[in-house]
Short mmCIF file of C-alpha atoms and ligand atoms in Angstrom, two decimals:
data_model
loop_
_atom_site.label_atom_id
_atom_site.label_comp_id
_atom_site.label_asym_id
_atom_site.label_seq_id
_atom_site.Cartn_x
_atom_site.Cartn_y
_atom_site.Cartn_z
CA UNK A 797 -47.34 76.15 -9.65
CA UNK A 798 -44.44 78.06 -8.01
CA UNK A 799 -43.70 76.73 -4.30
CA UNK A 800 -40.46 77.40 -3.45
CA UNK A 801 -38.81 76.34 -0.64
CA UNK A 802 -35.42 75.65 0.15
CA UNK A 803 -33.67 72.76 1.01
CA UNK A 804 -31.46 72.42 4.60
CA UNK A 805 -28.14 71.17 2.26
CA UNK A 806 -29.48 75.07 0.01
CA UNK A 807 -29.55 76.62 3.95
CA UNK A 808 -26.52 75.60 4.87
CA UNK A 809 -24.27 76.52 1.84
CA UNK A 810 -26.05 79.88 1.66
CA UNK A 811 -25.22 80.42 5.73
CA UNK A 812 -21.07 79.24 4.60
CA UNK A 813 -21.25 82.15 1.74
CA UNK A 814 -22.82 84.50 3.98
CA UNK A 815 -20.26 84.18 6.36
CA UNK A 816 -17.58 84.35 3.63
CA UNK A 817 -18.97 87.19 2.34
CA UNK A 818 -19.33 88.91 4.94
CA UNK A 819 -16.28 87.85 6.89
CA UNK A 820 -13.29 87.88 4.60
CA UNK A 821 -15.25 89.64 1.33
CA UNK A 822 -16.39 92.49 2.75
CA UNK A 823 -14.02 94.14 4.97
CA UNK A 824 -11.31 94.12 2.12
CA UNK A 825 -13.76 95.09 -0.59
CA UNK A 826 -13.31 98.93 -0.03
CA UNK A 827 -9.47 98.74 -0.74
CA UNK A 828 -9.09 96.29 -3.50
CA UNK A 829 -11.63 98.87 -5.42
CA UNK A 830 -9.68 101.63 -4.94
CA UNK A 831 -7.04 99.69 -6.04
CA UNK A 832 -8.97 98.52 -8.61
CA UNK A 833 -7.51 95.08 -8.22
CA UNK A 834 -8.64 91.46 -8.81
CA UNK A 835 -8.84 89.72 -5.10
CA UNK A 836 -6.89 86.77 -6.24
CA UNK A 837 -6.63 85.40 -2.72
CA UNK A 838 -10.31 85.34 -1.88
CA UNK A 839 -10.66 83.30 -5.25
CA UNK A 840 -8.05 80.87 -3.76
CA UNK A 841 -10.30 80.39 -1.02
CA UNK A 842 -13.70 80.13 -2.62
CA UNK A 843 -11.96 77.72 -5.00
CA UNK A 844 -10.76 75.83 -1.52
CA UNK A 845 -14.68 75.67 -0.66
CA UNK A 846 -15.65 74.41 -3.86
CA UNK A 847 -18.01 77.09 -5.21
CA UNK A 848 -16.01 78.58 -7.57
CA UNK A 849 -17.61 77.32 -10.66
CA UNK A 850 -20.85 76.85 -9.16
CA UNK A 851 -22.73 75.35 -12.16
CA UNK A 852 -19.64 72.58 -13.03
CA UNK A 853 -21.40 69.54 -13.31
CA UNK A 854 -20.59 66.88 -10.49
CA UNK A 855 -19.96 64.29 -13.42
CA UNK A 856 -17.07 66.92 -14.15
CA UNK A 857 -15.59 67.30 -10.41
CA UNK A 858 -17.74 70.71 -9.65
CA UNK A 859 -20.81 71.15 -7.24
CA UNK A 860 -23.27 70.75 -9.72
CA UNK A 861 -25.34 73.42 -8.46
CA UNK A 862 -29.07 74.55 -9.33
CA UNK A 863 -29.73 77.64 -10.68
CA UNK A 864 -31.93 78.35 -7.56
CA UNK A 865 -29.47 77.21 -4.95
CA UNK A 866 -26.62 79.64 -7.45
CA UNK A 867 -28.68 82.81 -7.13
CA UNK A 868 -28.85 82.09 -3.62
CA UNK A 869 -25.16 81.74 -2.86
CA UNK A 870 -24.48 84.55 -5.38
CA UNK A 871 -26.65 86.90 -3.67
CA UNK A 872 -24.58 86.42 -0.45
CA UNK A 873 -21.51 87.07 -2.40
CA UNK A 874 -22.97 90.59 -3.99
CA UNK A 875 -23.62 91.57 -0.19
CA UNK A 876 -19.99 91.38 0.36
CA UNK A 877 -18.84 93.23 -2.83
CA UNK A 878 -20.48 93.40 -6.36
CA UNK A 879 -17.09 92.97 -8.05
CA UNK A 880 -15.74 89.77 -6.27
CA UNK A 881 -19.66 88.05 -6.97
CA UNK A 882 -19.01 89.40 -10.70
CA UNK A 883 -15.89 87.25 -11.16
CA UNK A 884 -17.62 83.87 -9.74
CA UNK A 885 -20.84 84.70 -11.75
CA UNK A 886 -18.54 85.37 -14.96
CA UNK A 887 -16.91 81.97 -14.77
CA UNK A 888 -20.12 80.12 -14.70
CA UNK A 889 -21.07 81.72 -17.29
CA UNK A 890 -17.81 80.96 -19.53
CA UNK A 891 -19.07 77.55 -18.44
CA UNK A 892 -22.35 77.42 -20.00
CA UNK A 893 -21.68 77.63 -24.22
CA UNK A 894 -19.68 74.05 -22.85
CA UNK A 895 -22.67 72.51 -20.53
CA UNK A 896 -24.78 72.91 -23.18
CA UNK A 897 -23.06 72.38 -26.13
CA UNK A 898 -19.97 70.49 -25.22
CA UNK A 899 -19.13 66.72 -26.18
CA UNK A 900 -18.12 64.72 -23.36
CA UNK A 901 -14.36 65.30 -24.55
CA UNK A 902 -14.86 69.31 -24.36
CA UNK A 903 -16.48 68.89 -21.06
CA UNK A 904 -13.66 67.16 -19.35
CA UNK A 905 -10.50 69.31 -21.00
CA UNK A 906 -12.61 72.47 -20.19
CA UNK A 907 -13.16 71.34 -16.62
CA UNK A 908 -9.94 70.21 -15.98
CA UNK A 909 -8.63 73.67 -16.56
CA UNK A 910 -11.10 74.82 -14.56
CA UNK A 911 -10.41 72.20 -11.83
CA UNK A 912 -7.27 73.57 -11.17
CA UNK A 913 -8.37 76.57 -9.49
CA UNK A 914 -8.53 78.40 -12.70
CA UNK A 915 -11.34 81.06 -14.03
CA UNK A 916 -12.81 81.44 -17.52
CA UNK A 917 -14.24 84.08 -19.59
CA UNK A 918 -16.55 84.50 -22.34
CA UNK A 919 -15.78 86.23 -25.33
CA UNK A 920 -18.65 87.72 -27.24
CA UNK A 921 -17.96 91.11 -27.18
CA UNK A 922 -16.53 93.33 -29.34
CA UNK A 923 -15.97 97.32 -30.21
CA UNK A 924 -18.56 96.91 -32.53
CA UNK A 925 -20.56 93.90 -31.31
CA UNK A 926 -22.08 95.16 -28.24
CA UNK A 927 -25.82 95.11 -28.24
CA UNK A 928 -25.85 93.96 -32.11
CA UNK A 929 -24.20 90.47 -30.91
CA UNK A 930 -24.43 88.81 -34.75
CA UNK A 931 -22.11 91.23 -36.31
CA UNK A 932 -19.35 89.66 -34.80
CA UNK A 933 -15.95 90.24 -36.62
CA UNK A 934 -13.36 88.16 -35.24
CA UNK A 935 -13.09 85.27 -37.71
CA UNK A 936 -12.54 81.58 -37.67
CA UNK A 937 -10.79 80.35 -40.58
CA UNK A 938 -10.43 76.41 -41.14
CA UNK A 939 -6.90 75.30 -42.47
CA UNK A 940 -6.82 71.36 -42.57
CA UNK A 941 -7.62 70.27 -39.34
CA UNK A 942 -7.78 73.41 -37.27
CA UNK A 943 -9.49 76.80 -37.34
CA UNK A 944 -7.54 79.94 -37.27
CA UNK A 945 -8.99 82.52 -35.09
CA UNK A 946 -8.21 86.71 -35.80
CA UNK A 947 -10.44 89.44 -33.78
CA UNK A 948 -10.12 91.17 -31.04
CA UNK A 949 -12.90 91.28 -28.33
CA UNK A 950 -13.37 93.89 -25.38
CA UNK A 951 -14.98 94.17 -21.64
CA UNK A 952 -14.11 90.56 -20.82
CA UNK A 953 -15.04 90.19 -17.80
CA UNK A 954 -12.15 87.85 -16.03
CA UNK A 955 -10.82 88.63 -19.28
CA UNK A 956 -6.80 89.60 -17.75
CA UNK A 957 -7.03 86.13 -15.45
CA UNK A 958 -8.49 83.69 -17.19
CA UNK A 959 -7.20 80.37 -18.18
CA UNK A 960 -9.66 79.40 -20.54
CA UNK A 961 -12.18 81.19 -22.99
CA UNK A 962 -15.42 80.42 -24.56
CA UNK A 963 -15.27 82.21 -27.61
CA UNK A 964 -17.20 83.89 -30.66
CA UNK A 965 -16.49 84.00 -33.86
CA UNK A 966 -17.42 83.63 -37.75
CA UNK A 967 -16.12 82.03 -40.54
CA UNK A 968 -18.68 83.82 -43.25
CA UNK A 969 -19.62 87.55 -42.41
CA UNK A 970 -22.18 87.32 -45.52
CA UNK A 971 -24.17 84.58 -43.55
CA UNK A 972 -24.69 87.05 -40.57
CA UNK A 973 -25.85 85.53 -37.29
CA UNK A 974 -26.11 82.02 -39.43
CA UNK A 975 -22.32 82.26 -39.65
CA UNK A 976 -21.43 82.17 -36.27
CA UNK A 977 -19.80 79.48 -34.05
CA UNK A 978 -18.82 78.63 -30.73
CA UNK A 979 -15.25 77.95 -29.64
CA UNK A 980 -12.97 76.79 -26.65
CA UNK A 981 -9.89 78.71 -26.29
CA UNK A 982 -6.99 77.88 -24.11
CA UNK A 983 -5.51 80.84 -22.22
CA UNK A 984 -1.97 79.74 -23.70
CA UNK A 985 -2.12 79.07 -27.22
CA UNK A 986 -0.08 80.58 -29.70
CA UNK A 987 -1.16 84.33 -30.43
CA UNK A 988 -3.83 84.68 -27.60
CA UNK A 989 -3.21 87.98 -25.55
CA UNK A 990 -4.65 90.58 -22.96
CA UNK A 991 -4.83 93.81 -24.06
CA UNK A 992 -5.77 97.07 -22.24
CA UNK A 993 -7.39 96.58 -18.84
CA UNK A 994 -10.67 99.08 -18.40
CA UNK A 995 -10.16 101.55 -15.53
CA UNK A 996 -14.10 101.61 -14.55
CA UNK A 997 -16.00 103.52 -12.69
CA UNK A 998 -17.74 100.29 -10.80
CA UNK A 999 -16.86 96.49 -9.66
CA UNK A 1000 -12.86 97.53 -9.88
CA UNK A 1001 -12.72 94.10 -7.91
CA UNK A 1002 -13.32 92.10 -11.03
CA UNK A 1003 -10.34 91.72 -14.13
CA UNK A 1004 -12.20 93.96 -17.12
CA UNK A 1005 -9.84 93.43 -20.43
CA UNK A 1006 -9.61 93.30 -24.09
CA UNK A 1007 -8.75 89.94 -25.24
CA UNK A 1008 -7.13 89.47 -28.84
CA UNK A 1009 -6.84 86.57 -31.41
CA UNK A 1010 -3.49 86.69 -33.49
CA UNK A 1011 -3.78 83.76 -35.82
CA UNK A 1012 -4.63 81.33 -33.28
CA UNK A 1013 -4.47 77.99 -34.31
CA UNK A 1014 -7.41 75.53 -32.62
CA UNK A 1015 -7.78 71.68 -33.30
CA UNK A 1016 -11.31 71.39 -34.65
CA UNK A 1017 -12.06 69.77 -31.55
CA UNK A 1018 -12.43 72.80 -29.85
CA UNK A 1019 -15.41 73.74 -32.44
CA UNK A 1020 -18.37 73.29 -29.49
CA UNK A 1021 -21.58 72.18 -31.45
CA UNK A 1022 -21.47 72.46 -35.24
CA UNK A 1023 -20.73 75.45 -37.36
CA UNK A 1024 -23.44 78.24 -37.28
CA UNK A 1025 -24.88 77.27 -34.04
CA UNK A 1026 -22.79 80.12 -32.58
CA UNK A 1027 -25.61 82.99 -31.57
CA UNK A 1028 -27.97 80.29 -30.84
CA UNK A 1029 -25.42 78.82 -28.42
CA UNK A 1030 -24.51 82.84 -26.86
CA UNK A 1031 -28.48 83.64 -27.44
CA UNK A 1032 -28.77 80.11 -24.75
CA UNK A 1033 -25.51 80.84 -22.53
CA UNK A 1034 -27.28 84.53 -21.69
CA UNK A 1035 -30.92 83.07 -20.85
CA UNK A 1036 -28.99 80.82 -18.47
CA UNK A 1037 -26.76 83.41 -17.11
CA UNK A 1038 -29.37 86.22 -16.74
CA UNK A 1039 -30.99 85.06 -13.45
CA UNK A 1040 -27.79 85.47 -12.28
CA UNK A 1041 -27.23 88.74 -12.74
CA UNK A 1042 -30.46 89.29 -11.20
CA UNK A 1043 -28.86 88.00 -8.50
CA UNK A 1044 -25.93 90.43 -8.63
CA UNK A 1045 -28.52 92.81 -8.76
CA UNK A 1046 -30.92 91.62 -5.06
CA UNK A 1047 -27.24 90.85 -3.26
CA UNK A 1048 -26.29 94.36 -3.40
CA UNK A 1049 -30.16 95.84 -3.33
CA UNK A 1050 -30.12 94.14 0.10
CA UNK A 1051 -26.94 95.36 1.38
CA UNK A 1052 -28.06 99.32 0.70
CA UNK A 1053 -31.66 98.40 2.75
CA UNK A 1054 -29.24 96.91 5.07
CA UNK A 1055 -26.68 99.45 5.63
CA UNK A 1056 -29.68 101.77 5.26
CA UNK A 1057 -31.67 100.73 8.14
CA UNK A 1058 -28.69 100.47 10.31
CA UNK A 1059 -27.76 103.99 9.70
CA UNK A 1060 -31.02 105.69 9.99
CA UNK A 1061 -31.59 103.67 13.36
CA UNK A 1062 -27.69 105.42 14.61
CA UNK A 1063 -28.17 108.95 13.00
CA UNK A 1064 -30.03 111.37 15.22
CA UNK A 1065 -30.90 114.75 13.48
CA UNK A 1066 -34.17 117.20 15.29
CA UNK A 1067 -32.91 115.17 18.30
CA UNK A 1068 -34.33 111.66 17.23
CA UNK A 1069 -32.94 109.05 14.93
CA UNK A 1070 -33.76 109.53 11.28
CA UNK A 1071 -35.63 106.57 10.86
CA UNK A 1072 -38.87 108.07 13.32
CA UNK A 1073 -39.00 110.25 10.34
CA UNK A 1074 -41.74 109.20 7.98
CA UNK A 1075 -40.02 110.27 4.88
CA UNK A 1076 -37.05 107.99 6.30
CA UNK A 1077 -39.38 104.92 6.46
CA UNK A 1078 -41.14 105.39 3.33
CA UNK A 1079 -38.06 105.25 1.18
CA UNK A 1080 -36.94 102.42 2.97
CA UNK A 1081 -40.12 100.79 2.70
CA UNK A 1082 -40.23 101.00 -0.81
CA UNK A 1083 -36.72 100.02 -1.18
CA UNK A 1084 -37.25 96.65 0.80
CA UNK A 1085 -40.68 96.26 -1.51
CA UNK A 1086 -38.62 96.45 -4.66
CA UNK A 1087 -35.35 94.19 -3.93
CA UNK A 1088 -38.19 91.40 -2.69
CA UNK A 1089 -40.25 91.52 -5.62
CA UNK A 1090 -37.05 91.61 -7.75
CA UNK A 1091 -35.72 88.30 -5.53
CA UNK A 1092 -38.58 86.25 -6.15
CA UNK A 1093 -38.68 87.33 -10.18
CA UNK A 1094 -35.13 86.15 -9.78
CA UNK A 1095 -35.92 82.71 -8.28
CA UNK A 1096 -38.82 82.28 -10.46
CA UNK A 1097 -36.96 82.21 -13.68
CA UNK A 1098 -33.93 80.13 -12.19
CA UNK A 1099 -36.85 77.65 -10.79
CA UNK A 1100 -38.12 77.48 -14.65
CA UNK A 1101 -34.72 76.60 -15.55
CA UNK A 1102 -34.20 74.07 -13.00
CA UNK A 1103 -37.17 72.44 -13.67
CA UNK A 1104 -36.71 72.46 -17.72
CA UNK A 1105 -39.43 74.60 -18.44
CA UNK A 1106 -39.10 77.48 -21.23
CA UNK A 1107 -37.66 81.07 -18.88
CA UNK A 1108 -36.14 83.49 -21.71
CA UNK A 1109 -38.89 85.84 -20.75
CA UNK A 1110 -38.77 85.68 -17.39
CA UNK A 1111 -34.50 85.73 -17.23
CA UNK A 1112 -34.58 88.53 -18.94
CA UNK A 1113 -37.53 90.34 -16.59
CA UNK A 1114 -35.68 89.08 -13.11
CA UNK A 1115 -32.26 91.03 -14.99
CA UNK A 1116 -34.24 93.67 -15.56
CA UNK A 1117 -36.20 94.32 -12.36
CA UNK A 1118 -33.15 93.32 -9.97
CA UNK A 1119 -30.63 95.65 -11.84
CA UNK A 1120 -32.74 98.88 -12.55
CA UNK A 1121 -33.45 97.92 -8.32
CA UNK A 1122 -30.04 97.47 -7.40
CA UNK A 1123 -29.30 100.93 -9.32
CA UNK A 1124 -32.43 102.89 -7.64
CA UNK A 1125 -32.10 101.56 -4.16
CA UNK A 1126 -28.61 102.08 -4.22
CA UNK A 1127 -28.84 106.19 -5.17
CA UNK A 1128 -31.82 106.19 -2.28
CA UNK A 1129 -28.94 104.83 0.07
CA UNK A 1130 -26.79 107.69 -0.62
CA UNK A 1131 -29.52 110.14 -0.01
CA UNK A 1132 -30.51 108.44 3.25
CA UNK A 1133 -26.75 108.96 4.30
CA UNK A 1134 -26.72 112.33 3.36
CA UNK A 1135 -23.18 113.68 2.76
CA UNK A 1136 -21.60 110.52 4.56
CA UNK A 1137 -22.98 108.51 1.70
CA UNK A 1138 -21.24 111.03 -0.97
CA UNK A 1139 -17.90 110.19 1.19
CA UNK A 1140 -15.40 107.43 -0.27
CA UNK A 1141 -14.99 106.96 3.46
CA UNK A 1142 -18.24 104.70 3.53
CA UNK A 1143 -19.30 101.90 1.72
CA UNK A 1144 -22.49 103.74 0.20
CA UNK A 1145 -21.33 105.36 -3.11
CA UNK A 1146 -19.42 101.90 -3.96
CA UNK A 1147 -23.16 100.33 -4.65
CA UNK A 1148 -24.16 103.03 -6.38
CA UNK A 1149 -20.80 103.04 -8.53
CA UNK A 1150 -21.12 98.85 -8.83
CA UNK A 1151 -24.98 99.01 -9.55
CA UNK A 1152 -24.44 100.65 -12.81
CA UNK A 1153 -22.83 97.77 -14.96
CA UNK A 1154 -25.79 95.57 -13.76
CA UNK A 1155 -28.49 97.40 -16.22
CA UNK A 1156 -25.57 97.43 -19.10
CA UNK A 1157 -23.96 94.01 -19.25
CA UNK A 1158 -25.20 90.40 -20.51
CA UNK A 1159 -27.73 92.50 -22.51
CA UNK A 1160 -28.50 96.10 -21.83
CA UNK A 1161 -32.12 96.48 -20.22
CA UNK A 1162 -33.25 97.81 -23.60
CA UNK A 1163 -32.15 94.65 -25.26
CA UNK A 1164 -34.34 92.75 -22.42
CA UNK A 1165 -37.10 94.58 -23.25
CA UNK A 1166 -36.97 93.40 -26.58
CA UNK A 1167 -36.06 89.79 -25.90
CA UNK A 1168 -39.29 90.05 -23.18
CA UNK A 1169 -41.78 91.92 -25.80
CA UNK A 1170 -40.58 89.20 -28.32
CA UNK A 1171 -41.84 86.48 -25.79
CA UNK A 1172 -44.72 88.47 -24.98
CA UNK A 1173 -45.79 88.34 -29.01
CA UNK A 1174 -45.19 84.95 -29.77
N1 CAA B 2442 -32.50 80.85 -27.30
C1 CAA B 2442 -32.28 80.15 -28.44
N2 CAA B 2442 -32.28 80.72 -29.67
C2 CAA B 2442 -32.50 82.03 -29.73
C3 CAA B 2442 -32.73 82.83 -28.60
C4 CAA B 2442 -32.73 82.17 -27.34
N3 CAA B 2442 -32.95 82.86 -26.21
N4 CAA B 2442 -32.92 84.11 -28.98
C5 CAA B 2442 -32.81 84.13 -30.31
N5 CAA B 2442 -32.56 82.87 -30.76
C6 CAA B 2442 -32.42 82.45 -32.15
C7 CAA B 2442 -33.75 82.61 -32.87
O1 CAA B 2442 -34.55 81.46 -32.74
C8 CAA B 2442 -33.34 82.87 -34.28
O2 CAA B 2442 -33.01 81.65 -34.89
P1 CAA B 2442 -33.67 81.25 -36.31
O3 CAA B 2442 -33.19 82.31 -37.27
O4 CAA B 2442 -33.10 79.89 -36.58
O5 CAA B 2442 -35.13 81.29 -36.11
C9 CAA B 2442 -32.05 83.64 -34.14
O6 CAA B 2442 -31.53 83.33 -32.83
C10 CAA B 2442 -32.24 85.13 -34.26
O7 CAA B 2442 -33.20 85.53 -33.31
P2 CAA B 2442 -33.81 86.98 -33.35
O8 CAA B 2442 -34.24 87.32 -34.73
O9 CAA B 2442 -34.80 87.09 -32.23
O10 CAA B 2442 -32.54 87.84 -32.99
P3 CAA B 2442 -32.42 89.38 -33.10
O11 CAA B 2442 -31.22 89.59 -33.96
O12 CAA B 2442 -33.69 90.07 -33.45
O13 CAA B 2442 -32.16 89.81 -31.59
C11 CAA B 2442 -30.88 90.10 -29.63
C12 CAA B 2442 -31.14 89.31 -30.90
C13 CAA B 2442 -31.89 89.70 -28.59
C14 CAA B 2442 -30.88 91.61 -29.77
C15 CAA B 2442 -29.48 89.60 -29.28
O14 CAA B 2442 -28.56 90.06 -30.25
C16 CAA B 2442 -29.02 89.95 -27.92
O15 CAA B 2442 -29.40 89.31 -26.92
N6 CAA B 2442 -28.14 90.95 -27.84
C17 CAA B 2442 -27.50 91.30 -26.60
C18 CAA B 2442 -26.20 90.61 -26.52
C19 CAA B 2442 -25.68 90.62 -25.15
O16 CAA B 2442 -26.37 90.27 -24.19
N7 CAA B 2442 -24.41 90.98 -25.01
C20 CAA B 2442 -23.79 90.97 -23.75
C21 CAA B 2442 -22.41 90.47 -23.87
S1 CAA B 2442 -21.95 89.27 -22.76
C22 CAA B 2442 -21.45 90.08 -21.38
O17 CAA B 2442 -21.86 91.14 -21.07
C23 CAA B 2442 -20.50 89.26 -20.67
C24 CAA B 2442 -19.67 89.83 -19.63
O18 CAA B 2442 -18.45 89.78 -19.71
C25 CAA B 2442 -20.29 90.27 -18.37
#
């Protein structure tokens, strides 16, 4: 039985972000992406309100928050700009190969890194590792009491600000997916770098980089669960993580209706505002249809999650529907401004541009149809 409804502590974080978003996030958005920089002070304040790591665990000093009350707060975030809501998003997920299968010990070094105002990333991907996670390269090579870490991975998201790394590696290629294992990575050990930064064509807000592994030497400790429970441990981390993207994916579906309906209510054509013109309401119409539906897809699965119940399929599903959404509604914006949405001068073609990575990253929407038509079979 799905009844959702939300609590007044859910209410009144998601009215705080809202206002965040739209107050500090927003109206500097358009700049830092054509600078293509990280906004390194609005993390200093969203760290000051707490929510920077939304799912840190209160035993660990975060907020603790539910997958529900995250999508919430991350869809107010996405409103304000894709790329800022990216960053927050990507440091939960860094979080979640260490929620769930940390030791206490992990938990608290990882956190404490974390506490300090600091972001995370998670390295899975590499040049030839995208979709085909399990033929990971970079290796993990145990000498004594440590492992020794060589690869190189790419598109880490907060990859160029990070403090701290969740990372993938294996230390037998011949044993495939079986092989892999799960690591935390300090930022300032010996031999970790940043490499190039990607120039890209959407959510230039967020720190996109190649991270590399130079014989890095790691205590064992940092080994989270036992060897070979690597791609069960990513395959986990991306069910968890999915819902959120879905969120990405409604937060800036619902700023195009938004802006959309705003516009078409100010810009008179045939002497009446566009939107007394049916083919105006229409598209709207089915735009609002399509970033609901894809909303309460996207609190279904994070309500499965919450309340413990299996929600690979339906993760994958509210990625899916939110992101191939968030791209559509986004390219029906621009039409519905005309040449004023083609402009740079208005904050139309940056949804479009920031929609894009949504139906590519944490699993391309091919790969979630596979995941989904696996669930569907068994
Ligand atoms: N939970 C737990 N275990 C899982 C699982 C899940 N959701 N999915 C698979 N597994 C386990 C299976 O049980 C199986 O284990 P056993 O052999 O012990 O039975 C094992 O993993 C292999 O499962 P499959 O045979 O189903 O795996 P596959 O190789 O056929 O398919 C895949 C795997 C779904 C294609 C997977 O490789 C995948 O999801 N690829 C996409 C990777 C991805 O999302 N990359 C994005 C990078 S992260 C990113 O974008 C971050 C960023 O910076 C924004």
């Amino acid at each position: 039985m799905f009844n959702m409804s939300f609590t007044d502590e859910q209410k009144d974080l998601q009215k705080m972000v809202r206002e965040f978003a739209q107050k500090r996030v927003f109206p500097q958005a358009k700049e830092l992406d054509r600078a293509g920089v990280f906004a390194g002070d609005l993390f200093n304040e969203i760290f000051q309100m707490g929510l920077h790591c939304m799912n840190q665990p209160e035993e660990y000093g975060g907020p603790g928050l539910d997958s529900v009350t995250c999508a919430l707060l991350i869809e107010e975030l996405a409103k304000g700009d894709v790329g800022f809501a990216t960053t927050i998003a990507a440091n939960g997920l860094a979080a979640y190969p260490v929620i769930l299968a940390g030791t206490d010990e992990q938990k608290k070094r990882f956190f404490e890194i974390v506490d300090h105002g600091k972001l995370a990333g998670f390295c899975l991907t590499e040049p030839n590792a995208g979709s085909d996670a399990a033929s990971i390269a970079t290796t993990a090579r145990l000498d004594g009491d440590e492992y020794i870490l060589d690869g190189s991975k790419c598109f880490i998201t907060n990859g160029g600000v990070a403090d701290v790394y969740t990372v993938f590696a294996t230390v037998d290629r011949s044993k495939g997916l079986k092989g892999l294992c799960a690591f935390l990575v300090e930022r300032d050990r010996t031999g970790v770098s940043v490499g190039k930064k990607e120039d890209k064509l959407g959510i230039r807000t967020t720190s996109t980089c190649d991270v590399i592994f130079q014989n890095v030497r790691i205590p064992i400790t940092n080994l989270l669960g036992e060897e070979g429970q690597g791609f069960k441990i990513a395959m986990e981390t991306l069910d968890c993580s999915r819902p959120v993207v879905g969120a990405l994916g409604v937060g800036l579906g619902q700023a195009a209706v938004d802006m959309s309906i705003k516009y078409a209510k100010e810009r008179v054509q045939f002497g009446k505002p566009i939107a007394a013109f049916q083919a105006i309401q229409f598209m709207l119409a089915d735009m609002a249809i399509q970033v609901e539906a894809s909303r309460w897809l996207v609190y279904r699965a994070a309500h499965l999650k919450d309340a413990g119940q299996p929600f690979t399929k339906e993760a994958a599903m509210a990625k899916t529907i939110a992101s191939d959404t968030a791209m559509k509604v986004s390219v029906d914006a621009v039409q519905i401004f005309g040449g004023y949405g083609f402009s740079r001068e208005y904050p139309i073609e940056k949804l479009m541009r920031d929609a894009k990575i949504l139906q590519i990253f944490e699993g391309t929407n091919q790969i979630q149809r596979m995941v989904i038509a696996n669930q569907l079979f068994k």
